[in-house]
Short mmCIF file of C-alpha atoms and ligand atoms in Angstrom, two decimals:
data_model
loop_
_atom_site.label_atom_id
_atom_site.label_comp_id
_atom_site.label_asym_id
_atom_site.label_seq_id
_atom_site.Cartn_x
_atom_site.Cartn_y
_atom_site.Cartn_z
CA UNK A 729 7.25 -12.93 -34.06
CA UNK A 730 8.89 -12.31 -37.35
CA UNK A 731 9.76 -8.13 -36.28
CA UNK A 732 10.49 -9.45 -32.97
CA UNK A 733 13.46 -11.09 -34.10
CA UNK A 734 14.91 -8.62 -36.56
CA UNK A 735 14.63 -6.41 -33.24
CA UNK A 736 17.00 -8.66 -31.56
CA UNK A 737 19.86 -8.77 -34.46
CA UNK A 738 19.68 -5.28 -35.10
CA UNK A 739 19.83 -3.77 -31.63
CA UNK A 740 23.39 -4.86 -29.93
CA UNK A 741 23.01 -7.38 -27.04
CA UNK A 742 22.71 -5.69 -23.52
CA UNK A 743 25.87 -6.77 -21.47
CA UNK A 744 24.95 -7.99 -18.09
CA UNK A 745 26.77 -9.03 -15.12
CA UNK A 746 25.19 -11.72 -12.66
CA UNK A 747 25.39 -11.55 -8.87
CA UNK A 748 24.64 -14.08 -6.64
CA UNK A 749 24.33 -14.09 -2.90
CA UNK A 750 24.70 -17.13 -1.01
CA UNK A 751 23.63 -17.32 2.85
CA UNK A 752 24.79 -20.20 5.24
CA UNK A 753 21.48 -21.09 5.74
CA UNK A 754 20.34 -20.89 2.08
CA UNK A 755 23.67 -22.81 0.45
CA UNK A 756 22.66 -24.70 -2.61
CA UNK A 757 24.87 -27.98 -3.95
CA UNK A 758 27.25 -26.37 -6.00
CA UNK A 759 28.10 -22.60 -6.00
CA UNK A 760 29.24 -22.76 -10.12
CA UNK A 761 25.60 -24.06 -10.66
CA UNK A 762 23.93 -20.80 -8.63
CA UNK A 763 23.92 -18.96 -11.32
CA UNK A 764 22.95 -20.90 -14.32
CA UNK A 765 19.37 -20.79 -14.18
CA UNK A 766 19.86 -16.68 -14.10
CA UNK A 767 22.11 -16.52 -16.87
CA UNK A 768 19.47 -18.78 -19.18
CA UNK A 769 16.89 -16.02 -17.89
CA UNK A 770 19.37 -13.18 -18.66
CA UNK A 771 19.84 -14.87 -22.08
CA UNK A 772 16.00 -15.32 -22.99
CA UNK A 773 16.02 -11.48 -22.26
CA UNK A 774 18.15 -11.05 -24.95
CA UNK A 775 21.40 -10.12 -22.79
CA UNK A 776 24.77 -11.58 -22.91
CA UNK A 777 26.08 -12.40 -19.95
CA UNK A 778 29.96 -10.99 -19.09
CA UNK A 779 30.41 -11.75 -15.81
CA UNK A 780 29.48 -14.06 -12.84
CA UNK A 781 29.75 -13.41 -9.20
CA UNK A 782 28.90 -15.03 -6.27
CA UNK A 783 29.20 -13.85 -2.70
CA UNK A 784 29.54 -16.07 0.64
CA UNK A 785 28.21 -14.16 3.20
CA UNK A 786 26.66 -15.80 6.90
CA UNK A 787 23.67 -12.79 6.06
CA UNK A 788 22.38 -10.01 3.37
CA UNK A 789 24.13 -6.70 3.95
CA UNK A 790 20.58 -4.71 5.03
CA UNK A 791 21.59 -1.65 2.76
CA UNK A 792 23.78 -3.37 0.04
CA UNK A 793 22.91 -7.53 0.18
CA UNK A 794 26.56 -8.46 -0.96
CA UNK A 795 28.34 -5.86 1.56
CA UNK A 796 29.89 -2.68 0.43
CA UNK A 797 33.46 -4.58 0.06
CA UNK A 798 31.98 -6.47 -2.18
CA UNK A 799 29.90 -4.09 -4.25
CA UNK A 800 32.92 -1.81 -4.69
CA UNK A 801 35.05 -4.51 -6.22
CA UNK A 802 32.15 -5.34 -8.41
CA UNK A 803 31.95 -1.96 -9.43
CA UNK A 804 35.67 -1.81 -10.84
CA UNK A 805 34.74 -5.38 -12.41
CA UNK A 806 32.00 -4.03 -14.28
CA UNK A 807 33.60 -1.20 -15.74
CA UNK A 808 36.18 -3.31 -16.91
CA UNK A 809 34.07 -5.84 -18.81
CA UNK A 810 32.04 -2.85 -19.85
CA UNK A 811 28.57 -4.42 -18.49
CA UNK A 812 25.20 -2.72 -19.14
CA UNK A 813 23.43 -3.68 -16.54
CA UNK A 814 23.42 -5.61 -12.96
CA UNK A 815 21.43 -8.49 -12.09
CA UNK A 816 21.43 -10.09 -8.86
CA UNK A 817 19.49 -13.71 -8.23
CA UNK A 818 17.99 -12.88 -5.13
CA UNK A 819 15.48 -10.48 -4.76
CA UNK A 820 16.49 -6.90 -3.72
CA UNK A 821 14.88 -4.35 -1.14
CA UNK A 822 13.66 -0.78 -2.95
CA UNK A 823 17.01 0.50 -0.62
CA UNK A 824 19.02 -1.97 -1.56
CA UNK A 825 18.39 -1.32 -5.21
CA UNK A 826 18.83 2.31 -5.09
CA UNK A 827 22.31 1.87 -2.64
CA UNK A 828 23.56 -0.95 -5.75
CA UNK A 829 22.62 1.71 -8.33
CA UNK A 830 24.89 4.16 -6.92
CA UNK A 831 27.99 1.91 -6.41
CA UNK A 832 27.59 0.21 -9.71
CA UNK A 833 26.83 3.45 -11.63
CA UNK A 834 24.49 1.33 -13.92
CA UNK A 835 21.11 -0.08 -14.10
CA UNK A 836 20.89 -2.90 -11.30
CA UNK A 837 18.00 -5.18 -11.63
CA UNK A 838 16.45 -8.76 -9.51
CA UNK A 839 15.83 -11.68 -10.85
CA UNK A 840 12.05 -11.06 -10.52
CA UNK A 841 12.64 -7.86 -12.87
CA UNK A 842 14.28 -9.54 -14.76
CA UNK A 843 11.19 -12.46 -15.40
CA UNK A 844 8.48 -9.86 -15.47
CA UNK A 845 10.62 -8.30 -18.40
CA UNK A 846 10.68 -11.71 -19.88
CA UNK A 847 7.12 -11.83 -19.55
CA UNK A 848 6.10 -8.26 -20.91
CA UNK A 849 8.30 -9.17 -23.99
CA UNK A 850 6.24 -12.55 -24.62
CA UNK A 851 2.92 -12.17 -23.55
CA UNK A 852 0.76 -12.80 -26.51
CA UNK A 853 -2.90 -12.79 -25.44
CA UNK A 854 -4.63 -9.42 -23.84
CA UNK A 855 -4.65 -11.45 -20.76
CA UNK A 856 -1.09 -12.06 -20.73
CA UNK A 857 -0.11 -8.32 -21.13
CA UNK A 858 -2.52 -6.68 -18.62
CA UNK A 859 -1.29 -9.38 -16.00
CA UNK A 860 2.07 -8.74 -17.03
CA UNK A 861 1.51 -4.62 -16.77
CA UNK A 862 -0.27 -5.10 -13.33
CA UNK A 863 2.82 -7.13 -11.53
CA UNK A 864 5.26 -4.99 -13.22
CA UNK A 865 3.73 -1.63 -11.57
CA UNK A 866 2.40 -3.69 -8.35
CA UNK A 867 6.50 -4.65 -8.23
CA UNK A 868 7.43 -1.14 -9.24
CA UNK A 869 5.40 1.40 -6.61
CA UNK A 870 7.05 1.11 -3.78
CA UNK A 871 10.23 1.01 -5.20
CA UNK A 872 9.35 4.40 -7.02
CA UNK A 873 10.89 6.86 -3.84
CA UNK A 874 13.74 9.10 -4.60
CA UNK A 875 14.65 6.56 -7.95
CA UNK A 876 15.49 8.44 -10.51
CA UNK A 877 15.65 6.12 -13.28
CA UNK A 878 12.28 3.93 -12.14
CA UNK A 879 9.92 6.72 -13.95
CA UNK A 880 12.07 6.60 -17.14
CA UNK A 881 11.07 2.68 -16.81
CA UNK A 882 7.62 3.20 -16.74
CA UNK A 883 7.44 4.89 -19.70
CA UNK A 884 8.61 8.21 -18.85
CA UNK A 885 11.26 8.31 -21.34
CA UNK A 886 14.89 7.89 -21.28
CA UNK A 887 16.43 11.04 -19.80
CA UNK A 888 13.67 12.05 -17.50
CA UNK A 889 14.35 14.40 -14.55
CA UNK A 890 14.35 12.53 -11.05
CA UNK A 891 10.77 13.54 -9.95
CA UNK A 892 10.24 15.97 -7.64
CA UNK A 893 7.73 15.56 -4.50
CA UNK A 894 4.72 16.44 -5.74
CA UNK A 895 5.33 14.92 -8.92
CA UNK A 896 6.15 11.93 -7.00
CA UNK A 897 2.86 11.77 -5.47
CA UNK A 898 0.98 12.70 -8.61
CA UNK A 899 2.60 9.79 -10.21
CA UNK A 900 1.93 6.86 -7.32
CA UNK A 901 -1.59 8.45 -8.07
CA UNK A 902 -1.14 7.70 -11.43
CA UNK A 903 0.27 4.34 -11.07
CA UNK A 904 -2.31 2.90 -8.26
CA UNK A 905 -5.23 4.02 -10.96
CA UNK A 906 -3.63 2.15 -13.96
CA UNK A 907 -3.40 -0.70 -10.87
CA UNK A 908 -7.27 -0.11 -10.42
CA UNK A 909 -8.47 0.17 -13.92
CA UNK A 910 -5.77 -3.40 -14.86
CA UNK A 911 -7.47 -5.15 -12.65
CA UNK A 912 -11.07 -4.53 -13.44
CA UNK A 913 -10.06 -5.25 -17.14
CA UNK A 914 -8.69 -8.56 -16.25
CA UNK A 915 -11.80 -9.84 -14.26
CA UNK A 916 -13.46 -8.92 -17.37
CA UNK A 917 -11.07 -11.04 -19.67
CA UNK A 918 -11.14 -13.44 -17.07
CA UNK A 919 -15.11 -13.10 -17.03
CA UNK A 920 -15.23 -14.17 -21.15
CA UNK A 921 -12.59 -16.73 -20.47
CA UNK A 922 -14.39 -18.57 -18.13
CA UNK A 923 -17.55 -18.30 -21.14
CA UNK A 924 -15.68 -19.67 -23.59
CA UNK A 925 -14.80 -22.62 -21.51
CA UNK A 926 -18.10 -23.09 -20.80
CA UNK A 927 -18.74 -23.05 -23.92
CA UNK A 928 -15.93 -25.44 -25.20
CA UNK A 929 -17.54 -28.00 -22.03
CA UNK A 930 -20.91 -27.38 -24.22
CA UNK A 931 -19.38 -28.65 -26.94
CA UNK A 932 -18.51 -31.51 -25.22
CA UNK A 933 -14.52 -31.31 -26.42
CA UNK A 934 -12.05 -32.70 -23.99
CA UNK A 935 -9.43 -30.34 -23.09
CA UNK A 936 -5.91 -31.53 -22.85
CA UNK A 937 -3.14 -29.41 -21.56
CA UNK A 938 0.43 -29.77 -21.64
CA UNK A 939 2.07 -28.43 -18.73
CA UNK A 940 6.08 -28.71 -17.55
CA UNK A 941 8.91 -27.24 -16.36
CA UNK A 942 10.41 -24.31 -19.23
CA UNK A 943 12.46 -25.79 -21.85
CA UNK A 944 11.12 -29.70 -21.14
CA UNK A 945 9.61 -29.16 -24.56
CA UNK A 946 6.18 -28.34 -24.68
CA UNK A 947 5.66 -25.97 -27.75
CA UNK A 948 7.74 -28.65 -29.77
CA UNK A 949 5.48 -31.80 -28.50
CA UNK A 950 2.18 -29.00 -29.32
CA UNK A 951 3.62 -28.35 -32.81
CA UNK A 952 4.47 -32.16 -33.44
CA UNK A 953 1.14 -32.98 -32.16
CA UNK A 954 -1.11 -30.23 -34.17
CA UNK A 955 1.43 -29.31 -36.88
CA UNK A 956 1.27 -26.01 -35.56
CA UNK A 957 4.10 -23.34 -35.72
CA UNK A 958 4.56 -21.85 -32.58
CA UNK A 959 7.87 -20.63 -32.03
CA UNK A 960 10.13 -23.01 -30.31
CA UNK A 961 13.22 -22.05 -28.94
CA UNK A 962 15.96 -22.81 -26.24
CA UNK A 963 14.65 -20.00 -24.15
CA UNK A 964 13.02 -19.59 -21.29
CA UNK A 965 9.18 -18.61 -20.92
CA UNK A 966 8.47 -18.16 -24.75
CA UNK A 967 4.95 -19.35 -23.69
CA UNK A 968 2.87 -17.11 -21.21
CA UNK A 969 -0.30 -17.99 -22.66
CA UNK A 970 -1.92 -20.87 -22.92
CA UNK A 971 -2.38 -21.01 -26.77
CA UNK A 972 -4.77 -23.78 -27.71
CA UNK A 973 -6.01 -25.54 -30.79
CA UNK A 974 -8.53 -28.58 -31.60
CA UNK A 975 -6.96 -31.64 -32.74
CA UNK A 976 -8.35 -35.11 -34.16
CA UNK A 977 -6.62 -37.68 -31.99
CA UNK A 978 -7.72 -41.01 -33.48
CA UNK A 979 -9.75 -43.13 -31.11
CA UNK A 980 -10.11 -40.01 -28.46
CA UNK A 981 -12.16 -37.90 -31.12
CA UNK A 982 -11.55 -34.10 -31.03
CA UNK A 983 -10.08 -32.60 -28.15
CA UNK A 984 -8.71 -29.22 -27.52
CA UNK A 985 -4.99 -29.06 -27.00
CA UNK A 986 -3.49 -26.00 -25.07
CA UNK A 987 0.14 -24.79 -24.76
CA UNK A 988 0.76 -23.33 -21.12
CA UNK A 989 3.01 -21.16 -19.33
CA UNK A 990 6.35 -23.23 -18.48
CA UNK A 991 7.01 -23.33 -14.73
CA UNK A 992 10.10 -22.72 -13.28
CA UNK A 993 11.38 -23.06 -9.23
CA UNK A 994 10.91 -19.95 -7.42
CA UNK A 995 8.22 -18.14 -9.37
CA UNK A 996 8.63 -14.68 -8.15
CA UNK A 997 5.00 -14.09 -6.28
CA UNK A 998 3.79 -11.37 -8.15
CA UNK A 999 3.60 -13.72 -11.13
CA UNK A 1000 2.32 -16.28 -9.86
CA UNK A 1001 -0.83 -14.03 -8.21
CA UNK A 1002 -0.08 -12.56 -11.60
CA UNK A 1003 -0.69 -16.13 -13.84
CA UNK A 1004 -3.61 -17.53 -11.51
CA UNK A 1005 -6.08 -16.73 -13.57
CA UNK A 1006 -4.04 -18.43 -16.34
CA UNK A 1007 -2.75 -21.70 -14.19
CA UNK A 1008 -6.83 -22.09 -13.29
CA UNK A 1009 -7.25 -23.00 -16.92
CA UNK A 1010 -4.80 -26.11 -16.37
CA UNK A 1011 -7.01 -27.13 -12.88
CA UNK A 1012 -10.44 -26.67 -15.17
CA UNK A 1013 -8.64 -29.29 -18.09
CA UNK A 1014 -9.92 -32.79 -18.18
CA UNK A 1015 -6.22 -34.18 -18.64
CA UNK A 1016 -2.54 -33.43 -18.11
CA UNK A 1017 0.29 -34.31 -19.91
CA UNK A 1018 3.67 -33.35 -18.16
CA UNK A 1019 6.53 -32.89 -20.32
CA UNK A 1020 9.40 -33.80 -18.50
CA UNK A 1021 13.13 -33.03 -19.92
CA UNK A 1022 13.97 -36.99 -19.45
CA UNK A 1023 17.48 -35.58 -20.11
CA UNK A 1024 17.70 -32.99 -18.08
CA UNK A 1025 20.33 -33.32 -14.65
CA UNK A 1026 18.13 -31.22 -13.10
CA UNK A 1027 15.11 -33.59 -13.57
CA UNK A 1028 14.06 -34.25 -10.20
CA UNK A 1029 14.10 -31.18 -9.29
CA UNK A 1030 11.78 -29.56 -12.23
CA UNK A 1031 9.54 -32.59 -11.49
CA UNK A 1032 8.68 -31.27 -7.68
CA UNK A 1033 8.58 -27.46 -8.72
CA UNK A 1034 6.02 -28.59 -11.49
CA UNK A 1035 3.97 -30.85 -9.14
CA UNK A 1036 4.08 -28.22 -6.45
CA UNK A 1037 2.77 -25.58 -8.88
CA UNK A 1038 0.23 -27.89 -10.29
CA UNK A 1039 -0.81 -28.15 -6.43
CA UNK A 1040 -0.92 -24.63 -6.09
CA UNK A 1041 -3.61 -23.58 -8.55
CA UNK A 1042 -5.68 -26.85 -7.75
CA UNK A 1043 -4.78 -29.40 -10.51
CA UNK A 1044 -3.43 -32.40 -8.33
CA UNK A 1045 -6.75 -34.34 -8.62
CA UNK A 1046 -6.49 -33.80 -12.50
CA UNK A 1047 -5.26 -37.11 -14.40
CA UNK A 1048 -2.34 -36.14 -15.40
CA UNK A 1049 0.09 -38.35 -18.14
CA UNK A 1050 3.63 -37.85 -17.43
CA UNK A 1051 5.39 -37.91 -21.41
CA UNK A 1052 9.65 -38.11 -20.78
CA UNK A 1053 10.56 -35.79 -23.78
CA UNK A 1054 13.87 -36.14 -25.63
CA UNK A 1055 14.51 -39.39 -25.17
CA UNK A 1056 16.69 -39.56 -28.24
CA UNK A 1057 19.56 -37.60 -25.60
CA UNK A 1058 18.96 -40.08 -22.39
CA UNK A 1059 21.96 -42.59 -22.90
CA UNK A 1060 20.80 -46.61 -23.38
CA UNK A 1061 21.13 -47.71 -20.02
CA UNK A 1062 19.09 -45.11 -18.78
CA UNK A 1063 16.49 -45.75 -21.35
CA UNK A 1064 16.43 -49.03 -20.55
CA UNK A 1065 15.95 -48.18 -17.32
CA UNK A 1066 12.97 -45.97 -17.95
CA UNK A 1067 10.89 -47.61 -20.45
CA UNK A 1068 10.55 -50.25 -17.62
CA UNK A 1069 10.01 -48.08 -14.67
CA UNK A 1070 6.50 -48.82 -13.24
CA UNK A 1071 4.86 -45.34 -13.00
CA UNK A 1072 3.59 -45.27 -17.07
CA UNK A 1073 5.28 -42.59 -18.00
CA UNK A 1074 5.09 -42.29 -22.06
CA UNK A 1075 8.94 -42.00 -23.64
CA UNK A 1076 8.89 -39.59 -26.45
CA UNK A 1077 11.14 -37.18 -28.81
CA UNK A 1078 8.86 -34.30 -29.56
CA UNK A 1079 11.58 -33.34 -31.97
CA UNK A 1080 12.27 -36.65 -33.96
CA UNK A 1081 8.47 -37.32 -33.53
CA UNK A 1082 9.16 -40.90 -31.54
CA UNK A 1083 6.42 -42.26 -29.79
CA UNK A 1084 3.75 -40.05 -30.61
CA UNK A 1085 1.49 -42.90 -31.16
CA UNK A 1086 1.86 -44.22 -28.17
CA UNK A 1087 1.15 -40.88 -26.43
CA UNK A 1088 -2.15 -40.55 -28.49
CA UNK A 1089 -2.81 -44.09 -27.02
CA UNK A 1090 -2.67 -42.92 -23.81
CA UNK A 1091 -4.45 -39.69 -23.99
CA UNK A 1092 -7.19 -42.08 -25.56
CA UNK A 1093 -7.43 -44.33 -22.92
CA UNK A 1094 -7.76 -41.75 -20.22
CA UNK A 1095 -10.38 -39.54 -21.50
CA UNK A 1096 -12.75 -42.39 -22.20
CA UNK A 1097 -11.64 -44.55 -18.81
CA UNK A 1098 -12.51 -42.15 -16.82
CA UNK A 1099 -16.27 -42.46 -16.94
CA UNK A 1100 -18.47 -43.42 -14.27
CA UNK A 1101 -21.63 -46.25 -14.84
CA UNK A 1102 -25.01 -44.42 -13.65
CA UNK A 1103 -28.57 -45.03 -14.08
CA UNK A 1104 -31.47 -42.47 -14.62
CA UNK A 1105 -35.21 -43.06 -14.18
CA UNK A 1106 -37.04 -40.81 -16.47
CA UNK A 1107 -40.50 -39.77 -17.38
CA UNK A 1108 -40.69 -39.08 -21.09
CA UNK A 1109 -43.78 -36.71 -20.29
CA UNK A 1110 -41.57 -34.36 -18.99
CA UNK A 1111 -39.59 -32.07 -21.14
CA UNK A 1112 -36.20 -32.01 -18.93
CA UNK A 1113 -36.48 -35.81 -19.32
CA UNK A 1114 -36.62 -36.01 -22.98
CA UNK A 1115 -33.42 -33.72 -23.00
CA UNK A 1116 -31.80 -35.88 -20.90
CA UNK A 1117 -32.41 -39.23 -22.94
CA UNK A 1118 -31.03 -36.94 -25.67
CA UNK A 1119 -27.96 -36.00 -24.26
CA UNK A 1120 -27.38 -39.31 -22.94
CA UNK A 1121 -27.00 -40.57 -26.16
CA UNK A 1122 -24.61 -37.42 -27.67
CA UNK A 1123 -22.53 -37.38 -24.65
CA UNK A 1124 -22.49 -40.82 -23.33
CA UNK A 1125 -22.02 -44.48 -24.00
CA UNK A 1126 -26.02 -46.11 -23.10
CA UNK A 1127 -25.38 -49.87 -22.10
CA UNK A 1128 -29.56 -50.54 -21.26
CA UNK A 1129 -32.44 -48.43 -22.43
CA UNK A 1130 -35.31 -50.52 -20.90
CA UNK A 1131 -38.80 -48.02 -21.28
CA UNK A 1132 -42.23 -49.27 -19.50
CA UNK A 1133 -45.04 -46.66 -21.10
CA UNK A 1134 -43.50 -43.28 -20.59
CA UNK A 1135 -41.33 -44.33 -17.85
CA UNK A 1136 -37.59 -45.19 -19.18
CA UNK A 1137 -34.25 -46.51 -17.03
CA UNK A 1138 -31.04 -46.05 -18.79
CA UNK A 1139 -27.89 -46.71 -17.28
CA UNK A 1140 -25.12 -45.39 -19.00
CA UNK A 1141 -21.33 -44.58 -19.04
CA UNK A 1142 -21.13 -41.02 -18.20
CA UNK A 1143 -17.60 -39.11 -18.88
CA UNK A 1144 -16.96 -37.88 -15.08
CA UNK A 1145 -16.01 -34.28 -16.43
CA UNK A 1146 -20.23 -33.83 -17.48
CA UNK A 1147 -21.51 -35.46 -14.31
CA UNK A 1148 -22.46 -32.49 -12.63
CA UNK A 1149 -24.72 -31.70 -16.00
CA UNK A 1150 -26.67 -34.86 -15.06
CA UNK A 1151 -28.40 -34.16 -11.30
CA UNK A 1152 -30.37 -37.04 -12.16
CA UNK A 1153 -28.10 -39.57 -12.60
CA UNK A 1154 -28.03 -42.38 -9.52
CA UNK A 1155 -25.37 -44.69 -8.70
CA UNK A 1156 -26.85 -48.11 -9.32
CA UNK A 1157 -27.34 -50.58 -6.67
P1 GDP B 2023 9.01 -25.47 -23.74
O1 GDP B 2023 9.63 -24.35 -22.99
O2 GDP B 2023 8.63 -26.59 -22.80
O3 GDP B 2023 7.86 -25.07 -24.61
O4 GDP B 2023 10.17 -26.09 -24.67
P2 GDP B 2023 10.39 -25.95 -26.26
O5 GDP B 2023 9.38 -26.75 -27.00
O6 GDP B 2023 10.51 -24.50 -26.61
O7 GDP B 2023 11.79 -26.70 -26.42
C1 GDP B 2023 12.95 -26.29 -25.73
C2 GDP B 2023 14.18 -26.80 -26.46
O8 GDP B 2023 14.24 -28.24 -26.40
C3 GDP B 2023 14.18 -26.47 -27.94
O9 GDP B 2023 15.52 -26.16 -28.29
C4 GDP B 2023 13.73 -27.75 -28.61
O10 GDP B 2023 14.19 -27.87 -29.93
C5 GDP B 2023 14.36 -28.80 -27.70
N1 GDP B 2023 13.62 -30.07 -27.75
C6 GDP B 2023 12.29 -30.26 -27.64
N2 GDP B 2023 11.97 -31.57 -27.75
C7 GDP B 2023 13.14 -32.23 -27.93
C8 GDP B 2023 13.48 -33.62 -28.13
O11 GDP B 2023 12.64 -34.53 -28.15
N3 GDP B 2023 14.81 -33.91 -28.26
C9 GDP B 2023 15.75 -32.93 -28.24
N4 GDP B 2023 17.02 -33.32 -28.39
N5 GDP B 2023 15.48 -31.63 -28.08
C10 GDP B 2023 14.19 -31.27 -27.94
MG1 MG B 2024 6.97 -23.31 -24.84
#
């Protein structure tokens, strides 16, 4: 982290400009708003942002998206505020790209670039950088015809030669193997992932995972909560990975906390076949807790991209807490308003560390309600048997033991998450 930011102060900001392209059919609320969520992305990436555009247009120009009217003023705009590079929100053809390029006479990137850059910067894990690598080529080969410049990106070095045909070829080669050889090295991580949280299930640990929209607070509710320093910032996507620690949460015991990736509307594709892997860690978690920017005027919004992401990857069925973060900015009315709304959401300020209690409460009383009442008949000749009246009383809560010679019933509150470690186990009558 630490050389990561003396990078950023010594090297001079990249000056971007930001292009938007607005379609009849596709016309958000408010075209001063279009742009906002790519300039916080453009910032994250370390760029400063020197100019905004947005086009009307009834439909994208096939070879240049904004139309080559457009593009040419651009051009003379860009020159004059001296910008780096080009970024345009939507997401642009291999043709289109290359046509841009020319007009601009600079480096013209998409907004999907521009968040698997974000990504490759900030992965931490192994995990996080081969899935990173693997949608940044799978983005990058068919875009890699006649570019000059898209070698130099992939590591080519600045100032390479515009390929030549058969160099072409031996470099989609190339490219397709690294593909080949990424993906067989992330089934393996994937492989010992899905070990360790067996393992972690072994040890019987609840997992808890906080998951949200970017910037609702996450790392700053995992820090408060485990006194952990992850960086937190007003950035976008400064958590890929899930990063996770144990924690002693009062009543609840020990249970594993993780730090996931934030979600934002209109994850490019790639990343999110990219992340599923990832995102499957929040599905396999025995609770959620939803950070939600209470403050935020984009709330409801980041509440359905979240829930429809969380439905993605398979987590709708998980109990899930929703925790309104920075609270101490929602104005009194509004609070009021909230801390009597009837869906239990948990009011908190990660940062001034307000009603963290009451969110331990509530993590508390979900992992032990959820527990189901069964009853086992065992034979305490039999070796599986005597494992299971063992376990019972590690894992469980027994509420009768009643034994008649070798023969024993127990019923007992099983935690629903070890269930299926109990084929015995009957639903009394
Ligand atoms: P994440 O993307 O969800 O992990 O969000 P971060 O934890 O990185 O926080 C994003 C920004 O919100 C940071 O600038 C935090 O300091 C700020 N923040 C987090 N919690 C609160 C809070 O309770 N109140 C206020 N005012 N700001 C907060
Ligand atoms: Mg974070």
């Amino acid at each position: 982290m630490k050389s990561r930011r003396t990078e950023s102060r010594e090297r001079p900001l990249e000056r971007a400009a930001l292009v938007g392209l607005v379609t009849r059919a596709a016309r958000r609320a408010d075209p001063d708003t279009i742009l906002d969520e790519l300039e916080g992305l453009a910032r994250a990436d370390g760029a400063e942002v020197v100019l905004r555009a947005v086009q009307d247009r009834p439909s994208p120009d096939p070879a240049t998206l904004i139309g080559q009217g457009k593009a040419d003023t651009l051009a003379l705009a860009c020159a004059e505020t001296g910008a780096d590079l080009v970024i345009f929100d939507n997401e642009l053809t291999p043709a289109q790209g290359r046509n841009l390029e020319k007009v601009f006479g600079r480096r013209v990137i998409d907004r999907t670039e521009l968040i698997l850059d974000i990504f490759a910067k900030r992965a931490r894990t192994r995990e996080g950088r081969l899935q990173v690598e693997l949608a940044q080529l799978q983005y990058r080969l068919p875009r890699l015809a006649g570019s000059s410049d898209a070698l130099s990106r992939l590591g080519g070095g600045i100032g390479t030669r515009g390929p030549g045909e058969t160099k072409l070829e031996t470099d989609r080669r190339r490219i397709r193997d690294r593909i080949a050889s990424l993906k067989r090295e992330i089934a393996d991580v994937g492989r010992r992932r899905s070990y360790l949280r067996d393992r972690r299930r072994r040890g019987d640990v609840p997992t808890v995972a906080l998951v949200g929209y970017t910037n609702a607070g996450k790392t700053t509710l995992f820090n408060a909560l485990t006194g952990a320093q992850a960086v937190a910032s007003h950035a976008l996507f400064v958590t890929l990975d899930p990063l996770v620690r144990r924690l002693k949460l009062g009543d609840a015991g020990q249970i594993l906390l993780s730090d996931t990736v934030g979600f934002i509307d209109r994850l490019p594709h790639q990343l999110v076949a990219a992340f599923r892997a990832t995102l499957e860690e929040v599905a396999a978690a025995d609770l959620l807790i939803h950070v939600v920017d209470a403050a935020s005027p984009d709330r409801d919004r980041h509440l359905t991209a979240v829930r429809n992401v969380l439905a993605d990857v398979g987590a709708a069925a998980v109990p899930t807490i929703e925790a309104w973060n920075k609270i101490d900015l929602v104005d009194a009315d509004e609070r009021a308003r909230l801390e009597t709304s009837p869906h239990g959401e948990v009011l908190i300020s990660a940062r001034r560390r307000d009603g963290l209690d009451a969110l331990a409460r509530a993590i508390a009383a979900h992992l032990s309600m959820d527990t189901a009442r069964v009853r086992f008949d065992l034979n305490l000749r039999r070796d599986a048997d005597r494992k299971t009246v063992a376990e019972l009383y590690k894992m469980a809560r027994v509420v009768a033991h009643v034994a008649d010679g070798d023969r024993v019933a127990i019923d007992a509150d099983v935690p629903r998450r070890l269930l299926g470690r109990f084929p015995r186990a009957k639903v009394p009558a």
